[in-house]
Short mmCIF file of C-alpha atoms in Angstrom, two decimals:
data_model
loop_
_atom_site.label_atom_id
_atom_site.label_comp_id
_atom_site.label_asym_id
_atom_site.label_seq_id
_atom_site.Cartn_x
_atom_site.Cartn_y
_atom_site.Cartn_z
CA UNK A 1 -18.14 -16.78 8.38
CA UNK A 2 -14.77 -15.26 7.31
CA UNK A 3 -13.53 -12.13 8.07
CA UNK A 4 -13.83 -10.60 4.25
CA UNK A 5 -16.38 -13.47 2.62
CA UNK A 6 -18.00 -11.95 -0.87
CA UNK A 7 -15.35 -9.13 -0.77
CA UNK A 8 -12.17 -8.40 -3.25
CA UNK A 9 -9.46 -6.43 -2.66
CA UNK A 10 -7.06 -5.57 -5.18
CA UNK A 11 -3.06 -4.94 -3.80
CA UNK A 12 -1.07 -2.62 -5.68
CA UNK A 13 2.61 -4.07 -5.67
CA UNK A 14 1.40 -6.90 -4.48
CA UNK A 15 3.78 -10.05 -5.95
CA UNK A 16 6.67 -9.57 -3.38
CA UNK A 17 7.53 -8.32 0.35
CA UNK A 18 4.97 -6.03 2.02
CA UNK A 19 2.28 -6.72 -0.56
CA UNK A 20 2.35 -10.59 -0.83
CA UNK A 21 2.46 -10.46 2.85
CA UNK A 22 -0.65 -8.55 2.89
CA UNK A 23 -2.02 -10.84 -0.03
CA UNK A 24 -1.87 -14.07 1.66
CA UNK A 25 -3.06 -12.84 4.89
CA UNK A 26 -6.56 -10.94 3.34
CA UNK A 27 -6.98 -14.62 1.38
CA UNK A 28 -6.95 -16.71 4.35
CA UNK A 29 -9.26 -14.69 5.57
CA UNK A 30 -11.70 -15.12 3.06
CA UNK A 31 -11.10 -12.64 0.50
CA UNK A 32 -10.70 -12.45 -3.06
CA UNK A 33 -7.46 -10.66 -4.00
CA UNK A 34 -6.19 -8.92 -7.12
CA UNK A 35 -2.67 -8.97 -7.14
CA UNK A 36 -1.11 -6.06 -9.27
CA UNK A 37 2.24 -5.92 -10.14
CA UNK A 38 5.17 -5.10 -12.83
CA UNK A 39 6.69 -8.45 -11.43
CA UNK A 40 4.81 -10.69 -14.15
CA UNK A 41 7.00 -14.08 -12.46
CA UNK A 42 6.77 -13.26 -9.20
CA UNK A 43 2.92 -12.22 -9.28
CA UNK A 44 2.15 -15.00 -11.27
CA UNK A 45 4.04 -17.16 -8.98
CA UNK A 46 1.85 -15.82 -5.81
CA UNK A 47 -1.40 -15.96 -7.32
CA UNK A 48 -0.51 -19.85 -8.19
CA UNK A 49 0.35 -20.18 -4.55
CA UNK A 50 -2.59 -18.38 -3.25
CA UNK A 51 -5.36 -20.60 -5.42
CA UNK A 52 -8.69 -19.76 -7.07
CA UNK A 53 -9.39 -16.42 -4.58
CA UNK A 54 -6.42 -14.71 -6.39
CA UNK A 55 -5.44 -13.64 -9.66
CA UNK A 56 -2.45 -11.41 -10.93
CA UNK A 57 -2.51 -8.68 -13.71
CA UNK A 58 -0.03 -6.93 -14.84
CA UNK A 59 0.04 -3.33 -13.51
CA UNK A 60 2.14 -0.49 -13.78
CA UNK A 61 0.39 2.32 -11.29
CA UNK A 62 1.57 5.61 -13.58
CA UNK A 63 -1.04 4.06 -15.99
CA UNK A 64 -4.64 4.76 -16.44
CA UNK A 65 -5.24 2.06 -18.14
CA UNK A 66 -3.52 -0.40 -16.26
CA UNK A 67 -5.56 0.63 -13.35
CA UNK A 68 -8.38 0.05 -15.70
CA UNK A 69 -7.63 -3.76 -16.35
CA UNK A 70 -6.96 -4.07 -12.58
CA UNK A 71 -10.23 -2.80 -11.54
CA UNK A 72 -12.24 -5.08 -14.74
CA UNK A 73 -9.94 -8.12 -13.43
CA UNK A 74 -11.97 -6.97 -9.42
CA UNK A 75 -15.11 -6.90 -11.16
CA UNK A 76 -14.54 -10.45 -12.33
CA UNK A 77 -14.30 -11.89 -8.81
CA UNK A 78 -17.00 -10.46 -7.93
CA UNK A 79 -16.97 -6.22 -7.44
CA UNK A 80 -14.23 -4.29 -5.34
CA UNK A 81 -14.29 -3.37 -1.75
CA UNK A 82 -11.21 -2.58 -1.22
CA UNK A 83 -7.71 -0.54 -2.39
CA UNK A 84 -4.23 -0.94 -0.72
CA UNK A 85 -2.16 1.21 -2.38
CA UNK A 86 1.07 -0.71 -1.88
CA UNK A 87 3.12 -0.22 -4.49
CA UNK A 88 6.20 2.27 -4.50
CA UNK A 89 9.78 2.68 -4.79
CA UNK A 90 12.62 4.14 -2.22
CA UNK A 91 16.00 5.62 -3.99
CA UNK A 92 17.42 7.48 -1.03
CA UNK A 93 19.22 11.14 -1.92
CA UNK A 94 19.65 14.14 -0.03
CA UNK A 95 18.11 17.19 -1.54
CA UNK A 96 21.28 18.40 -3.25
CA UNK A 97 21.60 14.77 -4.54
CA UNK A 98 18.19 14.81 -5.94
CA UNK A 99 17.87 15.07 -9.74
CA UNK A 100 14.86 15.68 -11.89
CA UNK A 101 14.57 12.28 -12.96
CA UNK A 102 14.86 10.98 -9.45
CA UNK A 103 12.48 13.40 -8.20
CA UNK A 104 9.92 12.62 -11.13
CA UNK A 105 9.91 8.65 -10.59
CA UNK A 106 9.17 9.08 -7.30
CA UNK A 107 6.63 11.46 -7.77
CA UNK A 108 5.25 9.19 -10.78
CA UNK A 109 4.67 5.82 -8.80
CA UNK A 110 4.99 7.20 -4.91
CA UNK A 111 2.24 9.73 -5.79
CA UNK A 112 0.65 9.67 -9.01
CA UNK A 113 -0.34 6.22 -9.20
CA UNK A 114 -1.84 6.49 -5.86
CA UNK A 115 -4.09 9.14 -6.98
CA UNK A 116 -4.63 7.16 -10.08
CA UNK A 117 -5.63 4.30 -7.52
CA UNK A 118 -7.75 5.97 -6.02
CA UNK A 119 -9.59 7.72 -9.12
CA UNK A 120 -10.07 4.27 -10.65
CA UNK A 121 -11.69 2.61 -7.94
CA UNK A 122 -14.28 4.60 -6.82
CA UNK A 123 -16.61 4.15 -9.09
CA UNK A 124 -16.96 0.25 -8.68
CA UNK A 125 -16.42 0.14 -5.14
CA UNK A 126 -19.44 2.80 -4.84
CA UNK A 127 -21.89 0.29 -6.80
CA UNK A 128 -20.03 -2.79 -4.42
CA UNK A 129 -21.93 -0.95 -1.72
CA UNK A 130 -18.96 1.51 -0.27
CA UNK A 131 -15.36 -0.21 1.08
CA UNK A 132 -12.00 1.10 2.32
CA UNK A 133 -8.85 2.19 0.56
CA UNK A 134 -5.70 1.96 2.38
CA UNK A 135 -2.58 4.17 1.53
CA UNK A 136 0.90 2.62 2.30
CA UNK A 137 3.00 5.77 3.30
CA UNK A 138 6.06 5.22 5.91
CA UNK A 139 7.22 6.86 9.01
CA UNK A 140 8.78 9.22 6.19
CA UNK A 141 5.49 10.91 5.94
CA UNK A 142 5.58 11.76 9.32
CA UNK A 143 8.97 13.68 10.60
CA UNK A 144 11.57 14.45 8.83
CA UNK A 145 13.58 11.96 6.92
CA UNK A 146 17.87 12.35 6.22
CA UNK A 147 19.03 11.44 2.83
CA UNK A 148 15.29 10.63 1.64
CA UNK A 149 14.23 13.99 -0.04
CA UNK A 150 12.02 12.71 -2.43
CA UNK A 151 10.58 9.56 -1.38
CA UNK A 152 9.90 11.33 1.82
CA UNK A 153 7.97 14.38 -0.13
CA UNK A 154 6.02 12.05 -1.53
CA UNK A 155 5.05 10.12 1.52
CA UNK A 156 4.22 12.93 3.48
CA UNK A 157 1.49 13.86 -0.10
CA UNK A 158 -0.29 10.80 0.59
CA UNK A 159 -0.98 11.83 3.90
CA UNK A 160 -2.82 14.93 2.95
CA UNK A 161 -4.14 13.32 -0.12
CA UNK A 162 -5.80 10.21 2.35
CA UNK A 163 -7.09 13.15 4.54
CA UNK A 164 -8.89 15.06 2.00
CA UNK A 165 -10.22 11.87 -0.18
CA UNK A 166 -11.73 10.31 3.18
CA UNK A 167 -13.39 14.12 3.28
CA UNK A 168 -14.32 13.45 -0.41
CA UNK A 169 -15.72 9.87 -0.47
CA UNK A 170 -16.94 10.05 3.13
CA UNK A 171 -20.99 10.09 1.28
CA UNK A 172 -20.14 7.26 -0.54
CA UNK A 173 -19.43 5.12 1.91
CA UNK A 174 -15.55 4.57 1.41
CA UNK A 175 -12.89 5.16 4.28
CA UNK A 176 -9.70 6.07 3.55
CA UNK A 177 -7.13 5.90 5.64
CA UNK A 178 -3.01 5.84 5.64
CA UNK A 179 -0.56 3.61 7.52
CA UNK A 180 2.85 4.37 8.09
CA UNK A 181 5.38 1.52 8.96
CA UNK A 182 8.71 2.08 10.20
CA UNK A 183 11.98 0.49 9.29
CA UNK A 184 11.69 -2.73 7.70
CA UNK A 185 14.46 -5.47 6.16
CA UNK A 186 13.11 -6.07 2.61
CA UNK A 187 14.34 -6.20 -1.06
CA UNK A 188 13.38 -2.51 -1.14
CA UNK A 189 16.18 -1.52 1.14
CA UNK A 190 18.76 -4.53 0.13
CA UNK A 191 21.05 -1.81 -1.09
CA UNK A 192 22.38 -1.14 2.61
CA UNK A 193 25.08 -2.72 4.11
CA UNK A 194 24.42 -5.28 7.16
CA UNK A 195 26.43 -2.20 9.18
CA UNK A 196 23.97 0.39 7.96
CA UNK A 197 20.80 -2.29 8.40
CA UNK A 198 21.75 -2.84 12.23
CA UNK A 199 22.74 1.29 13.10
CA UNK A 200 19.12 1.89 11.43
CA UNK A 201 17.99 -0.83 14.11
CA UNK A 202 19.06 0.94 16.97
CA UNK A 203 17.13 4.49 16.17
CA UNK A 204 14.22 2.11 16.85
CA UNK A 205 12.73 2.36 20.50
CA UNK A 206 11.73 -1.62 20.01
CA UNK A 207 15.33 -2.27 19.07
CA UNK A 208 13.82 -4.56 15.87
CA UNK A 209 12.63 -3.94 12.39
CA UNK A 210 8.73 -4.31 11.95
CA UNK A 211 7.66 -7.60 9.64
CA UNK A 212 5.70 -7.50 6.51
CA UNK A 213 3.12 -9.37 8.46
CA UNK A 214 2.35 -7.07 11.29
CA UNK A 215 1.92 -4.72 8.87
CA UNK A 216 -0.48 -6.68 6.77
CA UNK A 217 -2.91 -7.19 10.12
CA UNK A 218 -3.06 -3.50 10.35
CA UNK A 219 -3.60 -3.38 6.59
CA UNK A 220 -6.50 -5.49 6.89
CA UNK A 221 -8.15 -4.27 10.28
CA UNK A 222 -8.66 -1.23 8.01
CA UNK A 223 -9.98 -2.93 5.20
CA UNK A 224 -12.43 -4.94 7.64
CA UNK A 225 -15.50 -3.58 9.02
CA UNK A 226 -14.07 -3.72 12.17
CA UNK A 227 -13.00 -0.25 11.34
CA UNK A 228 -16.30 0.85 10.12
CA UNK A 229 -15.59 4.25 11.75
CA UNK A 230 -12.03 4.99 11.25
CA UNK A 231 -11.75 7.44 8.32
CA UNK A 232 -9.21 9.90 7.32
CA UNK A 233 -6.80 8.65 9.93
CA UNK A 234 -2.64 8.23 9.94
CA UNK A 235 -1.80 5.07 11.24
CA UNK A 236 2.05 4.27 12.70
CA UNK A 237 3.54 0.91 13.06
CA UNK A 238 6.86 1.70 13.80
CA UNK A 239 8.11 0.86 17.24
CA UNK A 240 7.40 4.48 18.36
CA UNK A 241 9.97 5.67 15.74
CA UNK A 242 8.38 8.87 15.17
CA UNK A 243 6.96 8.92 18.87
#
């Protein structure tokens, strides 16, 4: 028996980088996935890859009732049993860099749509029998972060907001927990310069960037019930970067 047979998971940001990665690995172990994404091509793209166990929809996490189709298009494959909140965007600024708009799209998909996420779930997860939701922060949400003012604000919310909804949902049988990867070489940071890349590298006690991949087997520990347990916990994967 596979490690997640009968059980669908729906990925938030899930058609490139960290979320395909975690995609692919929760369907070859068995699972169902919902890919949801703003990248129709690319999602659409994975979910042919992937086969019958996954299916894309369109879905923009600052919208209720995106979240809404995403959680109908779970119910389809079968209920929903678990959440990874994957989906979010880094701009980096300093503080005095940071304008309203800046600091409002952050807080929009960063935050907001993880709450949203969260909101939407629960009641179809609950009736699936209980499951685990999994918040993507970063190593941002645990120390301070230089030139990151608002992405790092709103890492360090999901943090408290994983604590107090694993308080929260504890009676209904749904963990929450966050995980918070280090430095990683992905589209989402393919503004910096190979020079800026490799002096990021070195701040790193491993002297490497993590992969989307080790990532995704912590990702999916979590989501197993392996970690029947663990609830309400912050999670590093980042070489000892905040250590």
């Amino acid at each position: 028996m596979a490690r997640f047979d009968n059980k669908v998971v729906l990925v938030s940001g899930g058609a490139r980088g960290q979320g395909a990665a975690e995609a692919r690995l929760l369907v070859t172990q068995g699972a169902k996935v919902v890919i949801g994404d703003v990248l129709d091509n690319q999602g659409q793209a994975l979910a042919a890859e992937l086969g019958p166990a996954a299916s894309f929809v369109r879905h923009d996490v600052t919208s209720e009732a995106d979240w809404a189709r995403a959680v109908e298009a779970a119910q389809k494959l079968g209920g929903l049993h678990g959440l990874v909140n994957n989906a979010g965007i880094y701009q980096p600024a300093a503080l005095m860099e940071t304008d309203d708009a800046l600091w409002q799209r952050h807080i929009q998909i960063n935050q907001y749509g993880c709450f949203l996420g969260m909101k939407a779930v629960v009641p179809t997860m609950e009736r699936s029998g209980g499951g685990s939701i999994v918040n993507i922060s970063s190593v941002a949400g645990l120390k301070g972060s230089p030139g990151s003012f608002a992405y790092a604000a709103t890492k360090w919310a999901l943090r408290g907001m994983t604590k107090s909804a694993a308080i929260d949902l504890g009676g209904r049988k749904i963990r929450v927990n966050s995980v918070h990867p280090g430095p990683i070489d992905t589209d989402m940071i393919a503004f910096r310069t190979p020079e800026q890349r490799e002096e990021r590298m070195k701040q790193v006690p491993m002297h490497r960037h993590r992969t989307p991949e080790e990532v995704a087997q912590l990702v999916a520990f979590l989501l197993s019930d392996e970690s029947s347990y663990i609830t309400g916990a912050e999670i590093a994967i980042d070489g000892a970067s905040a250590a």
